[in-house]
């Protein structure tokens, strides 16, 4: 026998011994695992998963509106010993936080962080317990497989099935479900509680703002009604007249105001060309040399500028601002009334 053949047989023998050693070691490990199986470990509930944030309005006990934070009584007892300024109701298992104050948010955050701190230890214990249960389950399933218990069987899936098919045995699900596992969710649960609190708080704040706006609108409505009634009486108009009627009556009292008003309207809207400026100019009676200058300035824009642009009346020599200045000098009270009325008419 050649040296090469001898070496080959020796290598084959060593490989066989290595395989046998692996089998023996695996069997020994399996036996040790089976002999040292750890009982199924319990997964402890987190305090945070039992907490709930909700809005309490018109409570039969307190007759008030507040945010209620339901917390396990055992947890509240622990926290009440830690915090003297933020205390929960140990009998009913909840904290009460008022609306419309930043202190409530601050106190809620303090309690929530404290609960998270308590749960962090439980979270670590649950992770270890889950790892043990997973290992035990794997050992049990392998042991059952090794002794030959089938994990599937051929049978008809339903009473209407024509052919048999491989179906996983029910016992595999039952055994696996007996081993409780755990996935850490402390942070996500806490964040959801924060989001819920913020949402409830915002809804209340929005409601308060809406109610305040309604009150303010009602105050402004009454003030505007009183102002309108006063102005109508001042300018000798019927009580049934509105703001637009009042505005028309005021600008009719001064030709410069009348023209300035319509020039400014044309500045804001030139979809119909210079129609507003033409309306204002039609009521402008020329009585002085200055009146002629004003009329010529506006007429020149209307007749010579083909590119219709209301901004001409803002920038020309006798712009609406210049005309308003004349009105202010002639009759400052009328001009002030005009400005007050203009706020209530959507002309611009």
CSV table of C-alpha atoms in Angstrom, one decimal:
chain,number,residue,atom,x,y,z
A,1,UNK,CA,0.0,0.0,0.0
A,2,UNK,CA,1.4,3.4,-1.0
A,3,UNK,CA,1.9,6.3,1.4
A,4,UNK,CA,-0.8,8.2,-0.5
A,5,UNK,CA,-3.3,5.5,0.2
A,6,UNK,CA,-2.3,5.3,3.8
A,7,UNK,CA,-2.8,9.1,4.2
A,8,UNK,CA,-6.2,8.9,2.6
A,9,UNK,CA,-7.4,6.2,4.9
A,10,UNK,CA,-6.1,8.0,7.9
A,11,UNK,CA,-7.9,11.2,6.8
A,12,UNK,CA,-11.1,9.3,6.3
A,13,UNK,CA,-10.8,7.8,9.8
A,14,UNK,CA,-10.2,11.2,11.4
A,15,UNK,CA,-13.2,12.7,9.6
A,16,UNK,CA,-15.4,9.8,10.8
A,17,UNK,CA,-14.2,10.4,14.4
A,18,UNK,CA,-14.9,14.1,14.1
A,19,UNK,CA,-18.4,13.4,12.9
A,20,UNK,CA,-19.0,11.0,15.7
A,21,UNK,CA,-17.6,13.4,18.3
A,22,UNK,CA,-20.0,16.1,17.0
A,23,UNK,CA,-22.9,13.7,17.2
A,24,UNK,CA,-22.0,12.7,20.7
A,25,UNK,CA,-21.5,16.3,21.8
A,26,UNK,CA,-24.8,17.3,20.3
A,27,UNK,CA,-26.5,14.5,22.1
A,28,UNK,CA,-24.9,15.3,25.3
A,29,UNK,CA,-25.9,19.0,24.9
A,30,UNK,CA,-29.4,18.0,24.2
A,31,UNK,CA,-29.6,15.7,27.2
A,32,UNK,CA,-28.1,18.4,29.4
A,33,UNK,CA,-30.6,20.9,28.1
A,34,UNK,CA,-33.5,18.5,28.7
A,35,UNK,CA,-32.2,17.8,32.2
A,36,UNK,CA,-31.8,21.5,33.0
A,37,UNK,CA,-35.0,22.9,31.5
A,38,UNK,CA,-36.1,26.1,33.1
A,39,UNK,CA,-39.8,26.4,33.9
A,40,UNK,CA,-41.8,28.9,31.8
A,41,UNK,CA,-41.0,32.4,33.1
A,42,UNK,CA,-43.9,34.8,33.7
A,43,UNK,CA,-44.0,38.1,31.7
A,44,UNK,CA,-44.9,40.9,34.1
A,45,UNK,CA,-47.3,43.6,32.9
A,46,UNK,CA,-46.0,47.1,32.5
A,47,UNK,CA,-47.8,49.9,34.3
A,48,UNK,CA,-47.7,52.0,31.2
A,49,UNK,CA,-49.8,49.5,29.2
A,50,UNK,CA,-52.5,49.8,31.8
A,51,UNK,CA,-52.5,53.6,31.8
A,52,UNK,CA,-55.1,55.6,29.9
A,53,UNK,CA,-55.6,59.3,29.2
A,54,UNK,CA,-59.1,60.7,28.7
A,55,UNK,CA,-61.1,63.8,28.9
A,56,UNK,CA,-63.6,64.2,31.7
A,57,UNK,CA,-66.2,66.8,31.3
A,58,UNK,CA,-69.2,67.6,33.6
A,59,UNK,CA,-68.1,64.9,36.0
A,60,UNK,CA,-70.9,63.8,38.4
A,61,UNK,CA,-68.4,63.9,41.3
A,62,UNK,CA,-66.6,67.2,40.7
A,63,UNK,CA,-68.8,69.0,38.2
A,64,UNK,CA,-65.7,70.2,36.4
A,65,UNK,CA,-63.7,69.7,33.2
A,66,UNK,CA,-60.2,68.1,33.5
A,67,UNK,CA,-57.9,65.5,32.0
A,68,UNK,CA,-58.0,62.1,33.7
A,69,UNK,CA,-55.0,59.9,33.7
A,70,UNK,CA,-55.9,56.4,34.8
A,71,UNK,CA,-52.9,54.6,36.5
A,72,UNK,CA,-52.8,51.3,38.4
A,73,UNK,CA,-53.4,51.9,42.1
A,74,UNK,CA,-50.3,50.0,43.1
A,75,UNK,CA,-48.3,52.4,40.9
A,76,UNK,CA,-49.9,55.4,42.4
A,77,UNK,CA,-49.1,54.3,45.9
A,78,UNK,CA,-45.5,54.1,44.9
A,79,UNK,CA,-45.4,57.5,43.2
A,80,UNK,CA,-47.3,59.2,46.0
A,81,UNK,CA,-44.5,58.3,48.4
A,82,UNK,CA,-42.1,59.9,45.9
A,83,UNK,CA,-43.9,63.0,44.9
A,84,UNK,CA,-45.7,65.2,47.5
A,85,UNK,CA,-46.8,68.0,45.1
A,86,UNK,CA,-48.3,65.7,42.4
A,87,UNK,CA,-50.5,63.2,44.0
A,88,UNK,CA,-52.9,60.6,42.5
A,89,UNK,CA,-56.1,59.1,43.9
A,90,UNK,CA,-55.1,55.7,45.3
A,91,UNK,CA,-58.7,54.7,45.9
A,92,UNK,CA,-59.9,55.2,42.3
A,93,UNK,CA,-56.6,54.9,40.5
A,94,UNK,CA,-56.2,58.2,38.6
A,95,UNK,CA,-54.5,61.6,38.4
A,96,UNK,CA,-56.4,64.8,37.7
A,97,UNK,CA,-54.9,67.5,35.5
A,98,UNK,CA,-56.5,70.9,34.8
A,99,UNK,CA,-56.8,72.5,31.4
A,100,UNK,CA,-55.5,75.8,30.3
A,101,UNK,CA,-52.3,75.7,32.4
A,102,UNK,CA,-48.8,74.7,31.4
A,103,UNK,CA,-48.3,73.4,35.0
A,104,UNK,CA,-50.6,70.5,34.1
A,105,UNK,CA,-48.4,69.4,31.2
A,106,UNK,CA,-45.3,69.7,33.4
A,107,UNK,CA,-46.9,67.5,36.2
A,108,UNK,CA,-48.1,65.0,33.6
A,109,UNK,CA,-44.6,64.7,32.2
A,110,UNK,CA,-43.2,64.2,35.7
A,111,UNK,CA,-45.6,61.3,36.5
A,112,UNK,CA,-45.2,59.7,33.1
A,113,UNK,CA,-41.4,59.7,33.3
A,114,UNK,CA,-41.6,58.3,36.8
A,115,UNK,CA,-43.8,55.4,35.6
A,116,UNK,CA,-41.4,54.8,32.7
A,117,UNK,CA,-38.6,54.6,35.2
A,118,UNK,CA,-40.5,51.9,37.2
A,119,UNK,CA,-41.3,50.0,34.0
A,120,UNK,CA,-37.7,50.0,32.8
A,121,UNK,CA,-36.7,47.5,35.5
A,122,UNK,CA,-39.7,45.3,34.6
A,123,UNK,CA,-38.8,45.7,30.9
A,124,UNK,CA,-35.3,44.3,31.5
A,125,UNK,CA,-36.7,41.3,33.5
A,126,UNK,CA,-39.3,40.6,30.8
A,127,UNK,CA,-36.6,40.5,28.1
A,128,UNK,CA,-34.5,38.0,30.1
A,129,UNK,CA,-37.6,35.9,30.9
A,130,UNK,CA,-38.6,35.9,27.2
A,131,UNK,CA,-35.1,34.8,26.1
A,132,UNK,CA,-35.4,31.9,28.6
A,133,UNK,CA,-38.8,30.9,27.4
A,134,UNK,CA,-37.7,31.0,23.7
A,135,UNK,CA,-34.7,28.7,24.6
A,136,UNK,CA,-36.9,26.3,26.5
A,137,UNK,CA,-39.4,26.1,23.7
A,138,UNK,CA,-36.7,25.3,21.2
A,139,UNK,CA,-35.4,22.5,23.4
A,140,UNK,CA,-38.9,21.0,23.9
A,141,UNK,CA,-39.7,21.2,20.2
A,142,UNK,CA,-36.4,19.5,19.3
A,143,UNK,CA,-36.9,16.8,21.9
A,144,UNK,CA,-40.4,16.0,20.6
A,145,UNK,CA,-39.0,16.0,17.0
A,146,UNK,CA,-36.1,13.7,18.0
A,147,UNK,CA,-38.4,11.1,19.6
A,148,UNK,CA,-40.4,11.0,16.4
A,149,UNK,CA,-43.6,12.9,17.2
A,150,UNK,CA,-44.8,14.2,13.8
A,151,UNK,CA,-45.4,18.0,13.5
A,152,UNK,CA,-47.7,17.6,10.4
A,153,UNK,CA,-50.2,15.1,9.0
A,154,UNK,CA,-52.0,14.4,5.7
A,155,UNK,CA,-55.7,14.9,5.8
A,156,UNK,CA,-58.6,16.7,4.1
A,157,UNK,CA,-58.4,20.4,5.0
A,158,UNK,CA,-62.2,20.8,4.9
A,159,UNK,CA,-65.2,18.5,4.4
A,160,UNK,CA,-65.3,19.7,0.8
A,161,UNK,CA,-61.7,19.1,0.0
A,162,UNK,CA,-61.0,16.4,-2.6
A,163,UNK,CA,-57.4,15.8,-1.9
A,164,UNK,CA,-55.4,15.4,1.3
A,165,UNK,CA,-52.7,17.9,2.1
A,166,UNK,CA,-50.0,18.4,4.7
A,167,UNK,CA,-51.4,20.2,7.7
A,168,UNK,CA,-49.5,21.4,10.8
A,169,UNK,CA,-50.6,19.5,13.9
A,170,UNK,CA,-52.5,21.6,16.4
A,171,UNK,CA,-50.3,20.6,19.2
A,172,UNK,CA,-47.4,22.6,17.8
A,173,UNK,CA,-49.4,25.8,18.1
A,174,UNK,CA,-50.6,25.0,21.5
A,175,UNK,CA,-47.1,24.2,22.9
A,176,UNK,CA,-45.6,27.3,21.2
A,177,UNK,CA,-48.3,29.6,22.6
A,178,UNK,CA,-47.7,28.2,26.1
A,179,UNK,CA,-44.3,30.0,26.1
A,180,UNK,CA,-44.8,33.6,26.7
A,181,UNK,CA,-42.5,36.0,24.9
A,182,UNK,CA,-42.0,39.7,25.2
A,183,UNK,CA,-41.1,42.6,22.9
A,184,UNK,CA,-40.0,45.9,24.6
A,185,UNK,CA,-42.5,48.7,24.0
A,186,UNK,CA,-42.0,51.1,26.9
A,187,UNK,CA,-40.9,54.0,24.7
A,188,UNK,CA,-43.7,53.6,22.1
A,189,UNK,CA,-46.4,53.2,24.8
A,190,UNK,CA,-45.1,56.3,26.5
A,191,UNK,CA,-45.1,58.3,23.3
A,192,UNK,CA,-48.7,57.3,22.6
A,193,UNK,CA,-49.8,58.5,26.0
A,194,UNK,CA,-48.0,61.8,25.4
A,195,UNK,CA,-49.7,62.2,22.0
A,196,UNK,CA,-53.1,61.4,23.5
A,197,UNK,CA,-52.6,64.0,26.3
A,198,UNK,CA,-51.4,66.6,23.8
A,199,UNK,CA,-54.4,65.9,21.5
A,200,UNK,CA,-57.0,66.2,24.3
A,201,UNK,CA,-55.3,69.3,25.6
A,202,UNK,CA,-55.2,70.9,22.1
A,203,UNK,CA,-58.9,70.1,21.5
A,204,UNK,CA,-59.8,71.9,24.7
A,205,UNK,CA,-57.5,74.9,23.8
A,206,UNK,CA,-59.1,75.1,20.4
A,207,UNK,CA,-62.5,75.0,21.9
A,208,UNK,CA,-61.7,77.8,24.3
A,209,UNK,CA,-60.3,79.9,21.5
A,210,UNK,CA,-63.4,79.3,19.4
A,211,UNK,CA,-65.6,80.3,22.3
A,212,UNK,CA,-63.5,83.4,23.0
A,213,UNK,CA,-63.6,84.3,19.3
A,214,UNK,CA,-67.4,83.9,19.3
A,215,UNK,CA,-67.7,86.2,22.3
A,216,UNK,CA,-65.3,88.7,20.7
A,217,UNK,CA,-67.3,88.6,17.4
A,218,UNK,CA,-70.5,89.1,19.3
A,219,UNK,CA,-69.0,92.1,21.1
A,220,UNK,CA,-67.8,93.5,17.8
A,221,UNK,CA,-71.1,92.9,16.1
A,222,UNK,CA,-73.0,94.8,18.8
A,223,UNK,CA,-70.4,97.6,18.7
A,224,UNK,CA,-70.7,97.8,14.9
A,225,UNK,CA,-74.5,97.9,15.2
A,226,UNK,CA,-74.3,100.8,17.7
A,227,UNK,CA,-71.8,102.6,15.4
A,228,UNK,CA,-73.9,102.1,12.3
A,229,UNK,CA,-77.0,103.3,14.1
A,230,UNK,CA,-75.1,106.4,15.3
A,231,UNK,CA,-73.6,107.1,11.9
A,232,UNK,CA,-77.0,106.7,10.2
A,233,UNK,CA,-78.5,109.2,12.6
A,234,UNK,CA,-75.6,111.6,12.1
A,235,UNK,CA,-75.9,111.6,8.4
A,236,UNK,CA,-79.7,111.6,8.5
A,237,UNK,CA,-80.3,108.2,6.9
A,238,UNK,CA,-83.1,105.7,7.5
A,239,UNK,CA,-82.4,103.2,10.3
A,240,UNK,CA,-82.9,100.4,7.7
A,241,UNK,CA,-79.9,101.6,5.7
A,242,UNK,CA,-76.7,99.5,5.7
A,243,UNK,CA,-73.0,100.3,5.6
A,244,UNK,CA,-72.9,100.6,1.8
A,245,UNK,CA,-75.8,103.1,1.8
A,246,UNK,CA,-73.9,105.1,4.5
A,247,UNK,CA,-70.8,105.1,2.4
A,248,UNK,CA,-72.6,106.3,-0.7
A,249,UNK,CA,-74.2,109.1,1.3
A,250,UNK,CA,-70.8,110.2,2.7
A,251,UNK,CA,-68.9,110.3,-0.6
A,252,UNK,CA,-71.8,112.2,-2.2
A,253,UNK,CA,-71.1,115.1,0.2
A,254,UNK,CA,-67.7,115.9,-1.2
A,255,UNK,CA,-66.7,115.7,-4.9
A,256,UNK,CA,-63.0,115.2,-4.1
A,257,UNK,CA,-63.9,112.3,-1.8
A,258,UNK,CA,-66.3,110.9,-4.4
A,259,UNK,CA,-63.5,110.9,-7.1
A,260,UNK,CA,-60.8,109.6,-4.7
A,261,UNK,CA,-63.1,106.8,-3.6
A,262,UNK,CA,-63.6,105.5,-7.2
A,263,UNK,CA,-60.0,106.0,-8.2
A,264,UNK,CA,-59.0,103.8,-5.3
A,265,UNK,CA,-61.6,101.2,-6.4
A,266,UNK,CA,-60.1,101.3,-9.9
A,267,UNK,CA,-56.6,100.8,-8.3
A,268,UNK,CA,-57.8,97.6,-6.8
A,269,UNK,CA,-59.8,96.3,-9.8
A,270,UNK,CA,-59.2,97.2,-13.4
A,271,UNK,CA,-61.0,94.2,-15.0
A,272,UNK,CA,-63.5,96.6,-16.5
A,273,UNK,CA,-60.9,99.1,-17.6
A,274,UNK,CA,-61.3,102.5,-16.2
A,275,UNK,CA,-65.0,102.2,-15.5
A,276,UNK,CA,-64.6,103.2,-11.8
A,277,UNK,CA,-62.5,106.2,-12.6
A,278,UNK,CA,-65.0,107.3,-15.2
A,279,UNK,CA,-67.8,107.0,-12.6
A,280,UNK,CA,-65.8,109.1,-10.2
A,281,UNK,CA,-65.0,111.7,-12.8
A,282,UNK,CA,-68.7,111.9,-13.9
A,283,UNK,CA,-69.6,113.4,-10.5
A,284,UNK,CA,-66.7,115.8,-10.4
A,285,UNK,CA,-67.9,119.4,-11.1
A,286,UNK,CA,-65.1,121.7,-12.2
A,287,UNK,CA,-65.3,125.0,-10.3
A,288,UNK,CA,-61.6,126.1,-10.0
A,289,UNK,CA,-58.4,126.0,-11.9
A,290,UNK,CA,-57.2,123.2,-9.6
A,291,UNK,CA,-60.4,121.3,-10.4
A,292,UNK,CA,-59.5,121.6,-14.1
A,293,UNK,CA,-56.0,120.2,-13.4
A,294,UNK,CA,-57.5,117.3,-11.5
A,295,UNK,CA,-59.9,116.5,-14.3
A,296,UNK,CA,-57.3,116.8,-17.0
A,297,UNK,CA,-54.9,114.5,-15.1
A,298,UNK,CA,-57.5,111.8,-14.7
A,299,UNK,CA,-59.0,112.2,-18.2
A,300,UNK,CA,-55.5,111.9,-19.7
A,301,UNK,CA,-54.9,108.5,-18.0
A,302,UNK,CA,-58.3,107.2,-19.1
A,303,UNK,CA,-58.0,108.4,-22.8
A,304,UNK,CA,-54.2,108.0,-23.5
A,305,UNK,CA,-53.1,104.9,-21.7
A,306,UNK,CA,-54.2,101.8,-23.6
A,307,UNK,CA,-52.4,99.5,-21.2
A,308,UNK,CA,-55.1,99.5,-18.5
A,309,UNK,CA,-53.5,99.7,-15.1
A,310,UNK,CA,-55.1,100.9,-12.0
A,311,UNK,CA,-51.8,101.8,-10.5
A,312,UNK,CA,-51.7,105.0,-12.6
A,313,UNK,CA,-54.2,106.5,-10.1
A,314,UNK,CA,-51.9,105.7,-7.3
A,315,UNK,CA,-48.8,107.4,-8.9
A,316,UNK,CA,-50.2,110.3,-10.9
A,317,UNK,CA,-50.0,114.0,-9.8
A,318,UNK,CA,-53.6,114.0,-8.5
A,319,UNK,CA,-53.7,110.5,-7.1
A,320,UNK,CA,-56.4,109.3,-4.7
A,321,UNK,CA,-54.1,110.0,-1.8
A,322,UNK,CA,-53.7,113.6,-2.9
A,323,UNK,CA,-57.5,114.0,-3.2
A,324,UNK,CA,-58.0,112.4,0.2
A,325,UNK,CA,-55.6,115.1,1.5
A,326,UNK,CA,-57.9,117.8,0.1
A,327,UNK,CA,-60.9,116.2,1.8
A,328,UNK,CA,-59.1,116.0,5.1
A,329,UNK,CA,-58.3,119.7,5.0
A,330,UNK,CA,-61.8,120.7,3.9
A,331,UNK,CA,-63.8,118.5,6.3
A,332,UNK,CA,-61.7,116.3,8.6
A,333,UNK,CA,-64.8,114.9,10.4
A,334,UNK,CA,-66.3,113.7,7.1
A,335,UNK,CA,-63.0,112.1,6.2
A,336,UNK,CA,-62.8,110.3,9.5
A,337,UNK,CA,-66.4,109.1,9.1
A,338,UNK,CA,-65.5,107.8,5.7
A,339,UNK,CA,-62.5,105.9,7.0
A,340,UNK,CA,-64.7,104.3,9.7
A,341,UNK,CA,-67.4,103.2,7.2
A,342,UNK,CA,-64.8,101.9,4.7
A,343,UNK,CA,-63.7,99.3,7.2
A,344,UNK,CA,-67.1,97.7,7.0
A,345,UNK,CA,-67.5,97.7,3.3
A,346,UNK,CA,-65.6,95.2,1.2
A,347,UNK,CA,-64.7,97.5,-1.7
A,348,UNK,CA,-60.9,96.9,-1.9
